[in-house]
Every structure is written in structure tokens, then in C-alpha cells.
mmCIF file of C-alpha atoms in Angstrom:
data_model
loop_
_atom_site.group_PDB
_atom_site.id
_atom_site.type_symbol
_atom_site.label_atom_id
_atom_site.label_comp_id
_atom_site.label_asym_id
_atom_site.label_seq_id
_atom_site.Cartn_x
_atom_site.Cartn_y
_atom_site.Cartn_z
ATOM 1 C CA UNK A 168 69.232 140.060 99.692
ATOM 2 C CA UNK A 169 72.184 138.864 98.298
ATOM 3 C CA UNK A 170 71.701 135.303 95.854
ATOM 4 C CA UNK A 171 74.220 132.903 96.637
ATOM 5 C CA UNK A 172 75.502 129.891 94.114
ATOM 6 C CA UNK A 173 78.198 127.493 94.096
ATOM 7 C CA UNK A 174 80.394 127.527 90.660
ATOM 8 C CA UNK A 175 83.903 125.516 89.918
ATOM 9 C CA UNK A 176 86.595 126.750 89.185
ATOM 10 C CA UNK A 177 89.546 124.124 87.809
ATOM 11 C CA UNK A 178 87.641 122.038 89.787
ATOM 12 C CA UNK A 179 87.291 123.666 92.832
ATOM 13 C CA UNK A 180 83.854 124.427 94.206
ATOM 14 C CA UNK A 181 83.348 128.362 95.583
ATOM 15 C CA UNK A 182 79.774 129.379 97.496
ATOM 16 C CA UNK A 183 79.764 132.986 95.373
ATOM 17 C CA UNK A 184 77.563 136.180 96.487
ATOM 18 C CA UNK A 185 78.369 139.432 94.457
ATOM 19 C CA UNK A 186 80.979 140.238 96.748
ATOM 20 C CA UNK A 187 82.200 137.124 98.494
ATOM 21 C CA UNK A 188 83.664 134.092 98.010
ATOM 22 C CA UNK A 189 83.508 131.364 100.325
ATOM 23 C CA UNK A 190 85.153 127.876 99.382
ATOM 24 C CA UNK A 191 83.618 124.734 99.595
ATOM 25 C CA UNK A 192 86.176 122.414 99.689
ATOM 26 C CA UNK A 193 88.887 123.395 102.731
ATOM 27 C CA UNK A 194 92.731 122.098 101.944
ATOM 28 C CA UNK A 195 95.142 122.810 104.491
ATOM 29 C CA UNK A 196 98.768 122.409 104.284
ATOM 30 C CA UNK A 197 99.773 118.302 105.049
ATOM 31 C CA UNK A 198 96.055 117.598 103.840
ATOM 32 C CA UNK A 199 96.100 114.355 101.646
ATOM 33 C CA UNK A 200 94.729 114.492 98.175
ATOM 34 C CA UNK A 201 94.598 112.556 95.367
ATOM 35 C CA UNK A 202 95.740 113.961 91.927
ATOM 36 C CA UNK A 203 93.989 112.965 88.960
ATOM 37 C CA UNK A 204 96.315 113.271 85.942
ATOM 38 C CA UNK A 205 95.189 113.136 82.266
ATOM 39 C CA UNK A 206 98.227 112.726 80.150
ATOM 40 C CA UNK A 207 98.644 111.692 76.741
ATOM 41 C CA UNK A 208 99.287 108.045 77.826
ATOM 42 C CA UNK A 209 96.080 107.646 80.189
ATOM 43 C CA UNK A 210 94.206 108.731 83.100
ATOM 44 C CA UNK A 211 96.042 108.045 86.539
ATOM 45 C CA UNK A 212 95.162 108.815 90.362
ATOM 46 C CA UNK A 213 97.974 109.619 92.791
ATOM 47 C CA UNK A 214 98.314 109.848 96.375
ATOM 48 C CA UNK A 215 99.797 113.718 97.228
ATOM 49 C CA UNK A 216 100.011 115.934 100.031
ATOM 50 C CA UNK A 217 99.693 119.867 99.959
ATOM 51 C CA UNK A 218 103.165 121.099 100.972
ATOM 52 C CA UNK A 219 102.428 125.235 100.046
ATOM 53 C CA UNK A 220 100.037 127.543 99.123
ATOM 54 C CA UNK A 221 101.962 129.944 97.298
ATOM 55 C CA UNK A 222 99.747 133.332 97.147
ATOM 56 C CA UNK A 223 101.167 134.698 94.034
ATOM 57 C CA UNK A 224 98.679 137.741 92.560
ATOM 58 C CA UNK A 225 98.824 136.801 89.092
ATOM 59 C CA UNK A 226 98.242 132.886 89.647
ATOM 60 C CA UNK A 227 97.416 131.406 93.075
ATOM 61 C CA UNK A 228 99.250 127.806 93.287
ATOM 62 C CA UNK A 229 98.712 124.693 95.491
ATOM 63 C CA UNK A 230 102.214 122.776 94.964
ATOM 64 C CA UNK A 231 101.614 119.335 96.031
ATOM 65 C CA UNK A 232 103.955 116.476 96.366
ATOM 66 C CA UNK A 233 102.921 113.401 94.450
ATOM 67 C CA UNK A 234 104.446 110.052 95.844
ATOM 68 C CA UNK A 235 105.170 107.747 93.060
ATOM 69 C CA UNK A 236 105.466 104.009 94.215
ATOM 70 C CA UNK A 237 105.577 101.478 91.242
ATOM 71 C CA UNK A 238 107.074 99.668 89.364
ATOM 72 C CA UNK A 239 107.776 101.472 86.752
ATOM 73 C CA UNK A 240 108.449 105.184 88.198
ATOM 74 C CA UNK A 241 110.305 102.890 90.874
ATOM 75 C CA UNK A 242 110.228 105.220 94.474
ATOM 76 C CA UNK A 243 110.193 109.312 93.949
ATOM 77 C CA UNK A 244 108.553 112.396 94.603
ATOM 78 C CA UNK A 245 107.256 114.487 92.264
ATOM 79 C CA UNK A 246 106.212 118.205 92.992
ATOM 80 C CA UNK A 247 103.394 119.684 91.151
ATOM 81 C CA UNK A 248 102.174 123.213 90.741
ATOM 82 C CA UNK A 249 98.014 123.436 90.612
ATOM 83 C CA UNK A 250 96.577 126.420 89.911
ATOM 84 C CA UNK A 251 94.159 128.013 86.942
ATOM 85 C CA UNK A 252 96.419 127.117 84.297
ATOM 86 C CA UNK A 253 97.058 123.499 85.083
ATOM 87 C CA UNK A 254 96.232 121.523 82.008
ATOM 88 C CA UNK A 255 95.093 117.775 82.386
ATOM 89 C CA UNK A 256 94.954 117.971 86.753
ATOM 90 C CA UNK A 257 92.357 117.826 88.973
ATOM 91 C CA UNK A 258 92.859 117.311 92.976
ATOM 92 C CA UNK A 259 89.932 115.938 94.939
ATOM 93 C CA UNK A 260 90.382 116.030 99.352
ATOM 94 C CA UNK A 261 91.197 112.404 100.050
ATOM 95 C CA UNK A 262 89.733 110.925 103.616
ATOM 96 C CA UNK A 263 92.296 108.893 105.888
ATOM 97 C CA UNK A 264 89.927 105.615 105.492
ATOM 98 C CA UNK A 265 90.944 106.597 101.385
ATOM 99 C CA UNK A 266 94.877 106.949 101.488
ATOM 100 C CA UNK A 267 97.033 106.392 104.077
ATOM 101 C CA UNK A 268 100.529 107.744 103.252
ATOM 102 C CA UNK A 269 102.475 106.496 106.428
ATOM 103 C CA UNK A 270 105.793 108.556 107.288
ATOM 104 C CA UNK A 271 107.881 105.077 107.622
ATOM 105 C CA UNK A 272 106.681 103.220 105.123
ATOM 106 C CA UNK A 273 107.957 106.513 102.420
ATOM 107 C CA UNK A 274 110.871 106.952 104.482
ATOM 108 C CA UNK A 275 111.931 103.009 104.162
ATOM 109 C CA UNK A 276 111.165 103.234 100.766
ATOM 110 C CA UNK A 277 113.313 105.970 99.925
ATOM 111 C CA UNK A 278 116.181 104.987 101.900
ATOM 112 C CA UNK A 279 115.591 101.335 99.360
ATOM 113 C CA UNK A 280 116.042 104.014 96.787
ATOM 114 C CA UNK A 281 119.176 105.353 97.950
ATOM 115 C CA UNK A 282 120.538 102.066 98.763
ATOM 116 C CA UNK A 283 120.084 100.679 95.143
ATOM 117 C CA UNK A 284 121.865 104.262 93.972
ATOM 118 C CA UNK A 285 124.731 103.779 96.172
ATOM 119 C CA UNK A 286 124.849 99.778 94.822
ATOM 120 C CA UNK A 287 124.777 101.141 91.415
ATOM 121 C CA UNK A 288 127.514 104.061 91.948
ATOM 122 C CA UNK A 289 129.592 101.389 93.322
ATOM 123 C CA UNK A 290 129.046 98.979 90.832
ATOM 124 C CA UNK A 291 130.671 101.955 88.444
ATOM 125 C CA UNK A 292 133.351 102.801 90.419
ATOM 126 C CA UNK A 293 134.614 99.127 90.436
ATOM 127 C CA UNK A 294 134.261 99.133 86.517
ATOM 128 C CA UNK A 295 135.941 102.750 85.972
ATOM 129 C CA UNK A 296 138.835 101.392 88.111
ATOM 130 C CA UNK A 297 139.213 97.924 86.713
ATOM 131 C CA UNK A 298 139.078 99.948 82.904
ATOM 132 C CA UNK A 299 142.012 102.495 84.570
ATOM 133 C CA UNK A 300 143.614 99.378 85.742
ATOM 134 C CA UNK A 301 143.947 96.980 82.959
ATOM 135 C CA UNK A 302 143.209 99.078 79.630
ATOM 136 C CA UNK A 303 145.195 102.137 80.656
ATOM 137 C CA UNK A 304 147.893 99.713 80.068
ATOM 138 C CA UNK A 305 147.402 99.582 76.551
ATOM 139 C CA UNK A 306 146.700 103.558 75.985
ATOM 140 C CA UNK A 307 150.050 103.667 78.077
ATOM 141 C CA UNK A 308 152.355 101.833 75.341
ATOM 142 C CA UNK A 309 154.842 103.455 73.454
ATOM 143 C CA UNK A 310 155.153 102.408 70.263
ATOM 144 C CA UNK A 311 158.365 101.125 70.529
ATOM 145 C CA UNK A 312 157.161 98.923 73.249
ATOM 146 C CA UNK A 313 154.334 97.317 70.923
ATOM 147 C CA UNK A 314 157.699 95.656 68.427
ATOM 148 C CA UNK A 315 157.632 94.903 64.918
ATOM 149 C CA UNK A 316 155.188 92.054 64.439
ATOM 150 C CA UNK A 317 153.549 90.537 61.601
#
């Protein structure tokens, strides 16, 4: 009879015999989850969804795209790679009564995003051609233009 015991590993939980491995916790690709990130600044949680699991032999990795909606980080996505070596991660499952990342709501909010880029290209492009406009004047002059003045 074989024993049986559940261990972690980087914080996920595997039901272990001496020669199987069954996993406890089930993530499937589009499966919400919420990232717990220790960095030198702080502890924060973010909402993520699995987008790969990339089988590699040496190091298994989950990537997982992190939605980042504040203030400060303003409206991105981050992508993360979890695996063994991952330093200062964790990823739990998240339930849809948890997190609710709605397909509109990120789509609107990234097309905000693009919207204030665009605002701020053209807001660049009307200086760089008012500069070309007035003050290439003055790089234009010859010196013999500019007179003898005191």
C-alpha cells in the first residue's frame, strides 16, 4: 500500500505517492487568479489570468497576465512568468464571486489608454512643428542677415 501526502511546492499543493503526482489545485488556461507580489516596496494582490502553460523540461512556467488598473500604473498589462524560480510570487485560484475581470470594461479601458497616447503624440507633433516653424527661422539666418548691432 502506497502512503499518500500532500506537500507544496512554490505554493502549489501536489497529493504525492512514490510514483505519482496528482495536483490539488487545477488551473486551466483563461482561469482567474490572483497574484500575490512581495516586492521591495510592499505586499500587493493582483487580478491575472493564465494565458500559457509553457512545458519547458528544465523549468515548467505558468505565464499569467496581470491587469494593472490604478492610479498610479495608470491601465496596462503585465505578463509574468511563475514557475520554481519565481522569487517574491505566489498565485492562489480566484472564484468568479472573488474577481470579475469583464472583457469590456479592460477593453474600454485600454482603448482610454490609447486615446490619452494619441492626445499626447499629438500634443508633440503640434510643438515639434510650431519649434520647425518659428525657431528654424533663427537657426536659418545667415550671418549677414543678423547686421552689425550694438
Amino acid at each position: 500500500m502506497s502512503e499518500k501526502r500532500i506537500i507544496e511546492i512554490n505554493g502549489v499543493k501536489l497529493e504525492v505517492d512514490l510514483s505519482t503526482a496528482r495536483r490539488v489545485d487545477e488551473f486551466r488556461v483563461g482561469d482567474t487568479v490572483k497574484v500575490l507580489r512581495n516586492q521591495g516596496s510592499g505586499v500587493t494582490v493582483e487580478p491575472g489570468v493564465i494565458v500559457e502553460f509553457v512545458n519547458f523540461k528544465s523549468l515548467p512556467t505558468i505565464q499569467i497576465a496581470v491587469f494593472k488598473t490604478s492610479m498610479w500604473d495608470g491601465n496596462r498589462i503585465e505578463f509574468l512568468d511563475y514557475n520554481a524560480e519565481s522569487k517574491g510570487l505566489e498565485i492562489v485560484a480566484c472564484g468568479e464571486h472573488e474577481l470579475r475581470l469583464e472583457k469590456n470594461s479592460i477593453v474600454d479601458k485600454m482603448n482610454a489608454a490609447i486615446e490619452e497616447y494619441q492626445h499626447r503624440a499629438d500634443d508633440l507633433r503640434a510643438k515639434r512643428d510650431w519649434f520647425l516653424k518659428y525657431f528654424g527661422k533663427y537657426f536659418d539666418k545667415k550671418p549677414e542677415d543678423e547686421g552689425v548691432g550694438f
